[in-house]
mmCIF file of the N, C-alpha and C atoms, coordinates in Angstrom:
data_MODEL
# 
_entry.id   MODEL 
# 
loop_
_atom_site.group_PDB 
_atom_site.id 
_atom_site.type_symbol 
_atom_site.label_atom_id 
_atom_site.label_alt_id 
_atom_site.label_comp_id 
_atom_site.label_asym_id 
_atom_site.label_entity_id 
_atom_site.label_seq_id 
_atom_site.pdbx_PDB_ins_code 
_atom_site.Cartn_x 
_atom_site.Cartn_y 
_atom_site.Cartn_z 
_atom_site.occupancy 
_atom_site.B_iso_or_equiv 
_atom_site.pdbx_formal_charge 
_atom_site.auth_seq_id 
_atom_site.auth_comp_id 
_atom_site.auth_asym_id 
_atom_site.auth_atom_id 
_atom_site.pdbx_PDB_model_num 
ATOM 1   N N  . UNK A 1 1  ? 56.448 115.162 -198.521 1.00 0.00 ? 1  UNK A N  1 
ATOM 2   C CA . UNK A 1 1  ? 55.676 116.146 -199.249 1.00 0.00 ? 1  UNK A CA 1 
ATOM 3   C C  . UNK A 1 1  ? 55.842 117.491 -198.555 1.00 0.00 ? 1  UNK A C  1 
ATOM 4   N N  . UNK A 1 2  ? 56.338 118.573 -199.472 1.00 0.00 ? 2  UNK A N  1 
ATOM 5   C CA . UNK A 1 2  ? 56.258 119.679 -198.708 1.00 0.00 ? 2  UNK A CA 1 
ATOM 6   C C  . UNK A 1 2  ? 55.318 120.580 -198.915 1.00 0.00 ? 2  UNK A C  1 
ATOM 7   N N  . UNK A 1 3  ? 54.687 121.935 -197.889 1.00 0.00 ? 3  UNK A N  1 
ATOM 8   C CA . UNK A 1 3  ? 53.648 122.706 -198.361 1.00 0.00 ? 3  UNK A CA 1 
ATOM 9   C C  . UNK A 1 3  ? 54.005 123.754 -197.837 1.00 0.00 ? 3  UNK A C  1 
ATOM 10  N N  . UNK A 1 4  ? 53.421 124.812 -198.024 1.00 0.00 ? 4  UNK A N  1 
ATOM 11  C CA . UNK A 1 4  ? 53.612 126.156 -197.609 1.00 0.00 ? 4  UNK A CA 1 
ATOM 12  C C  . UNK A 1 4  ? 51.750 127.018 -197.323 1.00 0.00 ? 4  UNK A C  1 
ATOM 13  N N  . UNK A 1 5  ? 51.344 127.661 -197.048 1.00 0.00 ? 5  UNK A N  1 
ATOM 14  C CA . UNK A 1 5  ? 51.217 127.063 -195.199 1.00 0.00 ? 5  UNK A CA 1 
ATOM 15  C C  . UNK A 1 5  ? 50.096 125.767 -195.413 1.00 0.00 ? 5  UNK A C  1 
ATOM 16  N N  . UNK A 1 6  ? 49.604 125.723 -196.546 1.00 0.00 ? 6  UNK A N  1 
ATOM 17  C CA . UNK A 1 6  ? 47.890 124.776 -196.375 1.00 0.00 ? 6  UNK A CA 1 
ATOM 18  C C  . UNK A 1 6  ? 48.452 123.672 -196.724 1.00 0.00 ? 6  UNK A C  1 
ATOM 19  N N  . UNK A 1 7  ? 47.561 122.581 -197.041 1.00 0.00 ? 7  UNK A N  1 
ATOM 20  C CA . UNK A 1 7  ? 47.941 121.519 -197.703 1.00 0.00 ? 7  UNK A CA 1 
ATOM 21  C C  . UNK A 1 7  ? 46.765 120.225 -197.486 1.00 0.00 ? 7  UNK A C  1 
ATOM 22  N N  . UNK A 1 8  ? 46.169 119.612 -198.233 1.00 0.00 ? 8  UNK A N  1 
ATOM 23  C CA . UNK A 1 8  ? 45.249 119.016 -197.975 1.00 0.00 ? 8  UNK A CA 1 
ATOM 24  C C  . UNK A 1 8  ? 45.259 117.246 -197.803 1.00 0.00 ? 8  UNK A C  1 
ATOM 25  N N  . UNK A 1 9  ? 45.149 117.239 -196.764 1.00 0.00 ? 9  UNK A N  1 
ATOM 26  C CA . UNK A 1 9  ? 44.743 115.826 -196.530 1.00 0.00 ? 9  UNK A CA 1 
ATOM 27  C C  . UNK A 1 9  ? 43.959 114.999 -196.253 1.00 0.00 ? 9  UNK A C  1 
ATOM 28  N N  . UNK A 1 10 ? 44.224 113.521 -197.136 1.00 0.00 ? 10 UNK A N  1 
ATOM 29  C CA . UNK A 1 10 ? 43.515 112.546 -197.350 1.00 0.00 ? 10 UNK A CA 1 
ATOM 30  C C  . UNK A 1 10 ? 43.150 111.468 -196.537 1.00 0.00 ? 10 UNK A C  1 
ATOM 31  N N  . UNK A 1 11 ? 41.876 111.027 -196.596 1.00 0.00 ? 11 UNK A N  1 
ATOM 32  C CA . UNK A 1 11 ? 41.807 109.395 -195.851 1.00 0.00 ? 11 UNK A CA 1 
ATOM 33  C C  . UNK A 1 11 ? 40.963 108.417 -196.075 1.00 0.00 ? 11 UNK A C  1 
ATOM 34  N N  . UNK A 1 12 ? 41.413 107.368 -195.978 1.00 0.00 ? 12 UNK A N  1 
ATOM 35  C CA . UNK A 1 12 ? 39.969 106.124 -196.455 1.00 0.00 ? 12 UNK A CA 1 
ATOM 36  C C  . UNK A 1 12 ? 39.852 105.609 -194.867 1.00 0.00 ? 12 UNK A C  1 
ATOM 37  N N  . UNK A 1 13 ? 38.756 105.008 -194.332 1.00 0.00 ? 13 UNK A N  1 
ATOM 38  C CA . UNK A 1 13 ? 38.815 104.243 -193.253 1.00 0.00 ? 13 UNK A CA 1 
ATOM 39  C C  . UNK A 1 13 ? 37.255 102.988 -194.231 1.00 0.00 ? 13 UNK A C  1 
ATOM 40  N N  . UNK A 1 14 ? 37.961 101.700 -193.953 1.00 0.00 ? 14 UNK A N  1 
ATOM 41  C CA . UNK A 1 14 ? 37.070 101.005 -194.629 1.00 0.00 ? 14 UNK A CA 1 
ATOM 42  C C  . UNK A 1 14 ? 36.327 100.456 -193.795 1.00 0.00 ? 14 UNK A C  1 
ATOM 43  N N  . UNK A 1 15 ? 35.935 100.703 -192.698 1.00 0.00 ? 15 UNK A N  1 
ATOM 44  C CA . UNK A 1 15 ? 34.641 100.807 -192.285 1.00 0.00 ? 15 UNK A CA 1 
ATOM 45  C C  . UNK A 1 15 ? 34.417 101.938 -190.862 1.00 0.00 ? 15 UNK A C  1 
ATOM 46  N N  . UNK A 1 16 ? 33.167 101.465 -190.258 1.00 0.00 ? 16 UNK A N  1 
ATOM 47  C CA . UNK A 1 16 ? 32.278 102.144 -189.721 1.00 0.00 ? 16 UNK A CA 1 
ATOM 48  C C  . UNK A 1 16 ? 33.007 102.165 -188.026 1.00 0.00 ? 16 UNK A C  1 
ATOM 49  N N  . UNK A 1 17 ? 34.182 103.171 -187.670 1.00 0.00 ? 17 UNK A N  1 
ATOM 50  C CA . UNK A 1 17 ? 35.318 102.728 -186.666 1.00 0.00 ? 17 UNK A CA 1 
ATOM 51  C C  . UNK A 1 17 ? 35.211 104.283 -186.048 1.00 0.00 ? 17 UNK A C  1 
ATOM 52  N N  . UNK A 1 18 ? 35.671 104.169 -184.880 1.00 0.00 ? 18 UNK A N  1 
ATOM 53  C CA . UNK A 1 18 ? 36.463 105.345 -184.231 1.00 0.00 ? 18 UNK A CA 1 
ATOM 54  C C  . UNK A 1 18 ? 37.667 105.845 -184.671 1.00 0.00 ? 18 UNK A C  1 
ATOM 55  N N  . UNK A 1 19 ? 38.277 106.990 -184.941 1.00 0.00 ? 19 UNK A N  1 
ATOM 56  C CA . UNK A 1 19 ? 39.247 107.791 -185.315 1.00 0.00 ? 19 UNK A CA 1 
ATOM 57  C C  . UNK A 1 19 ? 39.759 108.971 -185.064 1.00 0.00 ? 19 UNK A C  1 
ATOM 58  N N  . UNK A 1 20 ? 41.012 109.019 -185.253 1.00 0.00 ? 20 UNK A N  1 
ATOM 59  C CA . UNK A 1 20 ? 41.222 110.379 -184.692 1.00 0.00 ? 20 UNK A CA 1 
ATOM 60  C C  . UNK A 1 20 ? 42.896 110.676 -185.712 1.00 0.00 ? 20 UNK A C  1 
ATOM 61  N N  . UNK A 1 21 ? 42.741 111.804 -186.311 1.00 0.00 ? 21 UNK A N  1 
ATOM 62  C CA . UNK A 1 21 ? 43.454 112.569 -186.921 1.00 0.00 ? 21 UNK A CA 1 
ATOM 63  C C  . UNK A 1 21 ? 44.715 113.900 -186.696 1.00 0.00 ? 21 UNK A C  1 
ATOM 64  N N  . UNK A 1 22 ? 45.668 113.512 -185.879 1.00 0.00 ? 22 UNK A N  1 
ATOM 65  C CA . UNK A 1 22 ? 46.469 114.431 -185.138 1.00 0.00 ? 22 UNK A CA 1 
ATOM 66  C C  . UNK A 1 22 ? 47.889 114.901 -186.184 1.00 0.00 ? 22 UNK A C  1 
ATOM 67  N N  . UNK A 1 23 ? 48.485 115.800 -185.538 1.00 0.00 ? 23 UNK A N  1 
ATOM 68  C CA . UNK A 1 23 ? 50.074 116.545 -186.029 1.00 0.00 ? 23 UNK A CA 1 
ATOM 69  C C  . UNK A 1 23 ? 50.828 115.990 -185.326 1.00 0.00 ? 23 UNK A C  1 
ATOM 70  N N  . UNK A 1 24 ? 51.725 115.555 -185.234 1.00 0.00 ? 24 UNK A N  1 
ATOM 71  C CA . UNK A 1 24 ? 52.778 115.338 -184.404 1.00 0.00 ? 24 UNK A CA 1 
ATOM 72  C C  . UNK A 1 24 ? 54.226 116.295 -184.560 1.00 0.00 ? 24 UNK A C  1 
ATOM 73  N N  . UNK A 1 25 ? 54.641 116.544 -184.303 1.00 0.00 ? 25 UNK A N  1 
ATOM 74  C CA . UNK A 1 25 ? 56.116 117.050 -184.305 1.00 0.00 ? 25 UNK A CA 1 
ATOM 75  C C  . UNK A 1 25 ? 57.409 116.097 -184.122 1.00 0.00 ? 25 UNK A C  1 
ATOM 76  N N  . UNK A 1 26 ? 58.509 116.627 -184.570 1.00 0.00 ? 26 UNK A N  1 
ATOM 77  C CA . UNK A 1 26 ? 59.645 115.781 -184.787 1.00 0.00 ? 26 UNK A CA 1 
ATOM 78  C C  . UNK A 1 26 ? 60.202 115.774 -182.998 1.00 0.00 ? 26 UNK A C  1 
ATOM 79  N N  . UNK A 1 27 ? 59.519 115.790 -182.203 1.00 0.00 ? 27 UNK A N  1 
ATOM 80  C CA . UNK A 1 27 ? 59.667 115.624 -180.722 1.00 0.00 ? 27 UNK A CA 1 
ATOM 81  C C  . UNK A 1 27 ? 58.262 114.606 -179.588 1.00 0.00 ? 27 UNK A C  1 
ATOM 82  N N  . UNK A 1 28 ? 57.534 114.245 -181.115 1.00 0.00 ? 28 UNK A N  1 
ATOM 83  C CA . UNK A 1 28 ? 56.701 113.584 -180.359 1.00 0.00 ? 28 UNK A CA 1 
ATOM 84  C C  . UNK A 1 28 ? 55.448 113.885 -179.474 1.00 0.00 ? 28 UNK A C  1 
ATOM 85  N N  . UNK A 1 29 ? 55.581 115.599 -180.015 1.00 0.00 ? 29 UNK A N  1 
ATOM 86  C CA . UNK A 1 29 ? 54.625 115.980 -179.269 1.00 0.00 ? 29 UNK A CA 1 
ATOM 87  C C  . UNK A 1 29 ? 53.181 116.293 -179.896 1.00 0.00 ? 29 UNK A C  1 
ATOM 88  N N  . UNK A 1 30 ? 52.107 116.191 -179.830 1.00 0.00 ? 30 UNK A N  1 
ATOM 89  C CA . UNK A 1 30 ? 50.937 116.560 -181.075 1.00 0.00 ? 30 UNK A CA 1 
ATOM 90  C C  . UNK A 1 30 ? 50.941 118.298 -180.554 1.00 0.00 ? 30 UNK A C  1 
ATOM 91  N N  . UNK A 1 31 ? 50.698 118.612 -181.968 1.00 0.00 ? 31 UNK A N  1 
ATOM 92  C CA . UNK A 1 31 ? 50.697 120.106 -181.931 1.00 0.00 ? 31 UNK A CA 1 
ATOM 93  C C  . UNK A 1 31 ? 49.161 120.515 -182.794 1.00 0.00 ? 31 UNK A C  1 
ATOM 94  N N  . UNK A 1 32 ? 48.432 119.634 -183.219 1.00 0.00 ? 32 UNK A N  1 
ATOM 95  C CA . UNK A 1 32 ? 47.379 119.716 -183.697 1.00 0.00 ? 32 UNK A CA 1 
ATOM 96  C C  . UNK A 1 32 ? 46.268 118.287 -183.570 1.00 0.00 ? 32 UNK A C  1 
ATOM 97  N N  . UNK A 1 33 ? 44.951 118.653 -182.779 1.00 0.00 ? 33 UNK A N  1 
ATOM 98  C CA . UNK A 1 33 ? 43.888 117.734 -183.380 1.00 0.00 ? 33 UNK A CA 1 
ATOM 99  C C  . UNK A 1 33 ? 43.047 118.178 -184.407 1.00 0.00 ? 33 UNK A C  1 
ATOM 100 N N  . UNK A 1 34 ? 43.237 117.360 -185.676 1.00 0.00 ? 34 UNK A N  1 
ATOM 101 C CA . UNK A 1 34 ? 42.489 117.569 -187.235 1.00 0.00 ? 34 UNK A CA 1 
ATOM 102 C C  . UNK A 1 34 ? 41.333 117.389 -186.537 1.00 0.00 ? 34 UNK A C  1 
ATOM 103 N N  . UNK A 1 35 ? 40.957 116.020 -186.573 1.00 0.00 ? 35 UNK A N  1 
ATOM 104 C CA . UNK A 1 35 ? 39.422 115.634 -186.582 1.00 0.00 ? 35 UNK A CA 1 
ATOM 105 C C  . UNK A 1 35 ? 39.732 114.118 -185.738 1.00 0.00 ? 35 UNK A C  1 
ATOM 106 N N  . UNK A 1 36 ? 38.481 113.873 -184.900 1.00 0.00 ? 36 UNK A N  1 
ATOM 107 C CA . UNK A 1 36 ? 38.397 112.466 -183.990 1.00 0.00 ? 36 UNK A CA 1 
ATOM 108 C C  . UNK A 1 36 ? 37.057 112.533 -183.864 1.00 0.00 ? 36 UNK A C  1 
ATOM 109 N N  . UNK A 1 37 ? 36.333 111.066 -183.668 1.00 0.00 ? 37 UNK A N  1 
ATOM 110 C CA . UNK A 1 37 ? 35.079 110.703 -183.113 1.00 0.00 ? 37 UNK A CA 1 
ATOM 111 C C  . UNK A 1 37 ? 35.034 109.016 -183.915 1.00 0.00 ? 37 UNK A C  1 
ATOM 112 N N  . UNK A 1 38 ? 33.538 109.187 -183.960 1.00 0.00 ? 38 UNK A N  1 
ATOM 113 C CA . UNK A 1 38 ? 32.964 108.087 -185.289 1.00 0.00 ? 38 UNK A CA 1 
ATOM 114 C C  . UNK A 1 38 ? 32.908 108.148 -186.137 1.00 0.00 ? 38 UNK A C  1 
ATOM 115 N N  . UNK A 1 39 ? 33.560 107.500 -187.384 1.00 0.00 ? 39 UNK A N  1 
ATOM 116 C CA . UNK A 1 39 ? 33.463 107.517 -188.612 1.00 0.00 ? 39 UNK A CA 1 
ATOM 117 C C  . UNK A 1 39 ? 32.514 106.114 -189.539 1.00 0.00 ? 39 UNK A C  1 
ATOM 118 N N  . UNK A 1 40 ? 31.937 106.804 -190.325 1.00 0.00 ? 40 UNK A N  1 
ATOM 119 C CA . UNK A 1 40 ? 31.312 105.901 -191.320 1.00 0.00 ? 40 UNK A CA 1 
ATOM 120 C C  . UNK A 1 40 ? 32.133 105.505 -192.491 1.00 0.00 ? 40 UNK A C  1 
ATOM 121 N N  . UNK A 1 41 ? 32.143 104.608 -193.159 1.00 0.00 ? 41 UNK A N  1 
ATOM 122 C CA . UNK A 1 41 ? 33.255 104.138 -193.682 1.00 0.00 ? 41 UNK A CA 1 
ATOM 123 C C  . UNK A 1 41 ? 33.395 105.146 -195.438 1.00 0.00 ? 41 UNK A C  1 
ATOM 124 N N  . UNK A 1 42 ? 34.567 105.216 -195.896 1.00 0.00 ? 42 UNK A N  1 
ATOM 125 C CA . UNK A 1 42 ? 34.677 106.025 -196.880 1.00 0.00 ? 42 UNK A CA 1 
ATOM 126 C C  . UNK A 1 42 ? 35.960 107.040 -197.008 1.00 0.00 ? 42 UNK A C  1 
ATOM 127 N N  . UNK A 1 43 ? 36.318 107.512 -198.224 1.00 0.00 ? 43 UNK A N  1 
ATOM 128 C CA . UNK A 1 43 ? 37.054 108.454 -198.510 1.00 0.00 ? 43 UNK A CA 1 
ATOM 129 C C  . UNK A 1 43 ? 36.904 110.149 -197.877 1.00 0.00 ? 43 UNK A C  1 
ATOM 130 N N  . UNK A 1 44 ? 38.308 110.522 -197.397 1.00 0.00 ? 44 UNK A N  1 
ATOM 131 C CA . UNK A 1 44 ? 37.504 111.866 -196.261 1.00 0.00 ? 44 UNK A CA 1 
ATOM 132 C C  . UNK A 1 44 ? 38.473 112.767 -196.608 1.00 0.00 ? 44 UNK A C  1 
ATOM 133 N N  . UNK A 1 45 ? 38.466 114.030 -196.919 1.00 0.00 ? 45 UNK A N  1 
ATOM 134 C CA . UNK A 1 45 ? 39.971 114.960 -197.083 1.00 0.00 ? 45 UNK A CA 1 
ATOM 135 C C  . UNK A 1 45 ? 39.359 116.277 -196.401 1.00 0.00 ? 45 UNK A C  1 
ATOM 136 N N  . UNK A 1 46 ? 40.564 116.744 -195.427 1.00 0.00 ? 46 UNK A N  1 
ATOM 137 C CA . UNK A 1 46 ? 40.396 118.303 -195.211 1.00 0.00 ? 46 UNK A CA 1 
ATOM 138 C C  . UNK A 1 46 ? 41.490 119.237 -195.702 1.00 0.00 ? 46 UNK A C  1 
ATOM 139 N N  . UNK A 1 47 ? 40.964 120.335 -195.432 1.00 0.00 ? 47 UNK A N  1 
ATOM 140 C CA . UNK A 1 47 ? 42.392 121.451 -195.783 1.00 0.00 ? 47 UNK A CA 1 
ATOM 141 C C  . UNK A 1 47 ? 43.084 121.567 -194.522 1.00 0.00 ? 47 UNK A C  1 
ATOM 142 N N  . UNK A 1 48 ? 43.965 121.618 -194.066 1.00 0.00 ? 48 UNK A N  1 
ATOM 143 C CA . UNK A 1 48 ? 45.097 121.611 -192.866 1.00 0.00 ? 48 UNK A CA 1 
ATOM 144 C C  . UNK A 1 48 ? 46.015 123.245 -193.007 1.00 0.00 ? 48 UNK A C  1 
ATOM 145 N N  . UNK A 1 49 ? 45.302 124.115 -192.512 1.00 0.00 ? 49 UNK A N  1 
ATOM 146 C CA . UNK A 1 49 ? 45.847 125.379 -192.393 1.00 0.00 ? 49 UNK A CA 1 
ATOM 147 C C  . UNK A 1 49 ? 47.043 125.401 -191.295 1.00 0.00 ? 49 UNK A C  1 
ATOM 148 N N  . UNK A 1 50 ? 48.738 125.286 -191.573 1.00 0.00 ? 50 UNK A N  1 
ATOM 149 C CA . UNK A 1 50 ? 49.873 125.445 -190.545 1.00 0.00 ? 50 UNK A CA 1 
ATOM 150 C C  . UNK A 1 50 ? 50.542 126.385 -190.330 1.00 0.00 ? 50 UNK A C  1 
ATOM 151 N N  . UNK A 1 51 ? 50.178 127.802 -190.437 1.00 0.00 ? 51 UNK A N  1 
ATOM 152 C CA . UNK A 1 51 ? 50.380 129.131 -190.787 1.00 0.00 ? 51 UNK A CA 1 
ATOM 153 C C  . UNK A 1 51 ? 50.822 129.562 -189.105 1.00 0.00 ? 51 UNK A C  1 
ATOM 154 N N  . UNK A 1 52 ? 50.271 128.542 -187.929 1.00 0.00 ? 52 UNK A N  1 
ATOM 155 C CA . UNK A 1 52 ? 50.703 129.158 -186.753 1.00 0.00 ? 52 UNK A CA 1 
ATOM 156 C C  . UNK A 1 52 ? 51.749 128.120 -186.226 1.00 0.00 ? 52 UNK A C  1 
ATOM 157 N N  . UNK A 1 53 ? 52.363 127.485 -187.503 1.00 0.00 ? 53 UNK A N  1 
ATOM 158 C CA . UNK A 1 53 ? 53.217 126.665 -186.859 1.00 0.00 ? 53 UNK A CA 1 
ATOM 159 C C  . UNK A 1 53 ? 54.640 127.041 -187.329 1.00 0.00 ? 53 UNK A C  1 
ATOM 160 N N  . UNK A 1 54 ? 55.600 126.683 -187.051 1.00 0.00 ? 54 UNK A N  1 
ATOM 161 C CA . UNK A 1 54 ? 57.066 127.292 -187.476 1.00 0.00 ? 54 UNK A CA 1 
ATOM 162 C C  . UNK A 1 54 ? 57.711 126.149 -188.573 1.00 0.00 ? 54 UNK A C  1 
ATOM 163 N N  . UNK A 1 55 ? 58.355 126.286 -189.430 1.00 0.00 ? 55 UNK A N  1 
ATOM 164 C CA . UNK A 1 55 ? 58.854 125.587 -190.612 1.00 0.00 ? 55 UNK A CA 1 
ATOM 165 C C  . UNK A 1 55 ? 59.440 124.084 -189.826 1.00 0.00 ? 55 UNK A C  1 
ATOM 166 N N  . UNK A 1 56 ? 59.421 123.207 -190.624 1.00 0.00 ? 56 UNK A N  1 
ATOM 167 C CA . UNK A 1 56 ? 59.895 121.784 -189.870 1.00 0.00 ? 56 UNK A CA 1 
ATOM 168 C C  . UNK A 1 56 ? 58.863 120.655 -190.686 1.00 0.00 ? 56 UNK A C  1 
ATOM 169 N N  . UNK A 1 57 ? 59.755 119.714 -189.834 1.00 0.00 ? 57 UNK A N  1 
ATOM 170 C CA . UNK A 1 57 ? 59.053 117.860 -190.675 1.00 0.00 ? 57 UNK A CA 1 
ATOM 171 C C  . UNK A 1 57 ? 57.926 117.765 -189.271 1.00 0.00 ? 57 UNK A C  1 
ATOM 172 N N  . UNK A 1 58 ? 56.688 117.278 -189.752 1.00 0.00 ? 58 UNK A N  1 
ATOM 173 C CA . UNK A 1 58 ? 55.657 116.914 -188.865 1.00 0.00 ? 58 UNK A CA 1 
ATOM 174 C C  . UNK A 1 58 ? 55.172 115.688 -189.554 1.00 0.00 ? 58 UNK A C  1 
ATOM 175 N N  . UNK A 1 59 ? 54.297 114.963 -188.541 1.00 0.00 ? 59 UNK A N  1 
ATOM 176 C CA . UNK A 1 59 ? 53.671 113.521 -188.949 1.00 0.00 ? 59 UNK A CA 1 
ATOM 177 C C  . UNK A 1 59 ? 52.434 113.651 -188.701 1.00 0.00 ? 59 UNK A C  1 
ATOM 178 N N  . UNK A 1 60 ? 51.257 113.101 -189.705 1.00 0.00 ? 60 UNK A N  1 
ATOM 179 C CA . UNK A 1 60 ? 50.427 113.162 -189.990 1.00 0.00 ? 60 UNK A CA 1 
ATOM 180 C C  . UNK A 1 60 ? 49.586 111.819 -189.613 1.00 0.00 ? 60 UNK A C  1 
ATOM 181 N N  . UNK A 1 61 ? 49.795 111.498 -188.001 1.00 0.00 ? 61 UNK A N  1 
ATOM 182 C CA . UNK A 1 61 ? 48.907 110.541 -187.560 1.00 0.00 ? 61 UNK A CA 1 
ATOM 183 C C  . UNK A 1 61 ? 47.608 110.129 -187.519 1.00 0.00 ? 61 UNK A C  1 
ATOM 184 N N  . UNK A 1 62 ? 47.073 109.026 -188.576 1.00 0.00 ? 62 UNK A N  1 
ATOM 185 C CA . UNK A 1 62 ? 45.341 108.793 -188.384 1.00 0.00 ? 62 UNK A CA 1 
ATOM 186 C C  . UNK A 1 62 ? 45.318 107.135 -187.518 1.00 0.00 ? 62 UNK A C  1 
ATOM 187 N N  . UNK A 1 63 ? 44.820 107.229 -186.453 1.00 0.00 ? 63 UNK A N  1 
ATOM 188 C CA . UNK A 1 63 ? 44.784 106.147 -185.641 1.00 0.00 ? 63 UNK A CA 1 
ATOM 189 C C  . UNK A 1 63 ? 43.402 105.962 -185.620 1.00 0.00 ? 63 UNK A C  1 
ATOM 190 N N  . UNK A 1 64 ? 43.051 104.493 -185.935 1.00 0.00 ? 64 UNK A N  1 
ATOM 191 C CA . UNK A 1 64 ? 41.636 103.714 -185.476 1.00 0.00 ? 64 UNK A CA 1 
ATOM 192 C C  . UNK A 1 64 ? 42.443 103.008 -184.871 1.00 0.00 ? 64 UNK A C  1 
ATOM 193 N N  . UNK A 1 65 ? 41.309 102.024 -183.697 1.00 0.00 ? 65 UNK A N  1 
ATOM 194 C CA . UNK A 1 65 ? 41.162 100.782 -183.447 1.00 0.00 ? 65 UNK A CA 1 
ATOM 195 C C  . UNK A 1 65 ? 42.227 100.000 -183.221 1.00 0.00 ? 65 UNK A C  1 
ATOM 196 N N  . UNK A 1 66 ? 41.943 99.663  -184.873 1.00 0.00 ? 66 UNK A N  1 
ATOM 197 C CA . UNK A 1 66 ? 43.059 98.526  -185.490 1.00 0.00 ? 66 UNK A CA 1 
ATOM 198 C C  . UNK A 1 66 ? 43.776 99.376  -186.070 1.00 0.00 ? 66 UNK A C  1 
ATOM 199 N N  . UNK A 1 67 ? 44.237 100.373 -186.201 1.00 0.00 ? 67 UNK A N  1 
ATOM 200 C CA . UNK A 1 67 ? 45.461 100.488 -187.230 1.00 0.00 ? 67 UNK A CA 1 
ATOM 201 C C  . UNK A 1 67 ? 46.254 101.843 -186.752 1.00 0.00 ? 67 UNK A C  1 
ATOM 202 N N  . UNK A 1 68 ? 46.941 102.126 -187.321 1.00 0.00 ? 68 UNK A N  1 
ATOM 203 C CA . UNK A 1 68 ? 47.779 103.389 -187.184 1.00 0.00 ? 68 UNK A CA 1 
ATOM 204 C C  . UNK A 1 68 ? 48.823 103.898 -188.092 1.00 0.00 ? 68 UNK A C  1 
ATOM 205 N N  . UNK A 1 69 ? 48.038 104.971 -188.865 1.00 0.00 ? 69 UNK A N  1 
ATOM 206 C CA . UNK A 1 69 ? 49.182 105.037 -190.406 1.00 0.00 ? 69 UNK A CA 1 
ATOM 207 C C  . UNK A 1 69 ? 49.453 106.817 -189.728 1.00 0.00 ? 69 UNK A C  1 
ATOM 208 N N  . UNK A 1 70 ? 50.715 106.831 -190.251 1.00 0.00 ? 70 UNK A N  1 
ATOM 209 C CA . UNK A 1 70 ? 51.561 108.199 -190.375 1.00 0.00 ? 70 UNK A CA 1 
ATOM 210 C C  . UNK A 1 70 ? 52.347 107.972 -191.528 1.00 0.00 ? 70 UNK A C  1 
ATOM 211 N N  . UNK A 1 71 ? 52.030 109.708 -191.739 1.00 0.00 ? 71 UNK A N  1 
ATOM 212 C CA . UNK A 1 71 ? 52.328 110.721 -192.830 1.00 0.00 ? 71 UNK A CA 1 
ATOM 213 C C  . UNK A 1 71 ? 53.403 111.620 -192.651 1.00 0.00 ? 71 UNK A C  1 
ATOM 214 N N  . UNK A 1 72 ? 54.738 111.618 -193.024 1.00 0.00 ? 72 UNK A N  1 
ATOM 215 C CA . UNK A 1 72 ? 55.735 112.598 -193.453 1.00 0.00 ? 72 UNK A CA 1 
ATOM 216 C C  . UNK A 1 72 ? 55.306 113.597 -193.823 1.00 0.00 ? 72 UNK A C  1 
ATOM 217 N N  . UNK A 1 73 ? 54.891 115.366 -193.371 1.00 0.00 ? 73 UNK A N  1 
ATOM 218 C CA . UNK A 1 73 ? 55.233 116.100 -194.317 1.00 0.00 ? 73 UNK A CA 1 
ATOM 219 C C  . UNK A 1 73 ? 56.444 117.376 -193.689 1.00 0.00 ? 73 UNK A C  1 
ATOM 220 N N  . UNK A 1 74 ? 56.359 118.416 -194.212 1.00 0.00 ? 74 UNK A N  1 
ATOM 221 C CA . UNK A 1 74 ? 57.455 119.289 -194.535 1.00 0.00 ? 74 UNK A CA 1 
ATOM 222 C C  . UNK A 1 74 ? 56.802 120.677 -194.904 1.00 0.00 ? 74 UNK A C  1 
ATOM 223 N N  . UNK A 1 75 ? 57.003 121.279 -193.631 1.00 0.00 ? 75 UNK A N  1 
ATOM 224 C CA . UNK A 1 75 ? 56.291 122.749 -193.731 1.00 0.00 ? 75 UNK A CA 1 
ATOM 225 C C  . UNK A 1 75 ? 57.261 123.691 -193.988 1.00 0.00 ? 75 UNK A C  1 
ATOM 226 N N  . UNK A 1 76 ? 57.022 124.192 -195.159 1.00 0.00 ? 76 UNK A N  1 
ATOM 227 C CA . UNK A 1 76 ? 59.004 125.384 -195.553 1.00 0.00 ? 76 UNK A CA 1 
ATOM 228 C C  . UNK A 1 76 ? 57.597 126.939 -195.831 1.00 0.00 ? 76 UNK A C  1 
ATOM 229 N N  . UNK A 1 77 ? 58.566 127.983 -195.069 1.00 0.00 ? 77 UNK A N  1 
ATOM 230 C CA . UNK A 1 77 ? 57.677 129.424 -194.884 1.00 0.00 ? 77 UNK A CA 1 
ATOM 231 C C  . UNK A 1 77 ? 58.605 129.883 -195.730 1.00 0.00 ? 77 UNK A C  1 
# 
């Protein structure tokens, strides 16, 4: 998915878990923390402003607990 600079992202966590919401870069490095703590269980979306970041593929890591999903996207200026 590509965006130019915002772009909003989504999440379910189906239950009541610790989380944390990071950027990664195509080097592995996190270049952004979204959001982390305790979560109550449910559907969650923010706006993701990347306006101080430079054009490129980043991953959109949400890690609980148990799980760990990443997101492809594609920042073009």
């Amino acid at each position: 998915r590509s965006f130019n600079p915002s772009t909003t992202l989504s999440w379910t966590l189906q239950e009541n878990t610790e989380f944390s919401l990071r950027v990664i870069d195509v080097r592995g490095r996190e270049v952004a923390q979204l959001a982390e703590g305790v979560s109550a269980a449910g559907h969650f979306s923010m706006i993701w402003d990347a306006a101080a970041l430079s054009s490129g593929v980043y991953f959109i890591q949400l890690s609980t607990p148990s799980e760990v999903s990443i997101q492809k996207v594609m920042l073009v200026k």
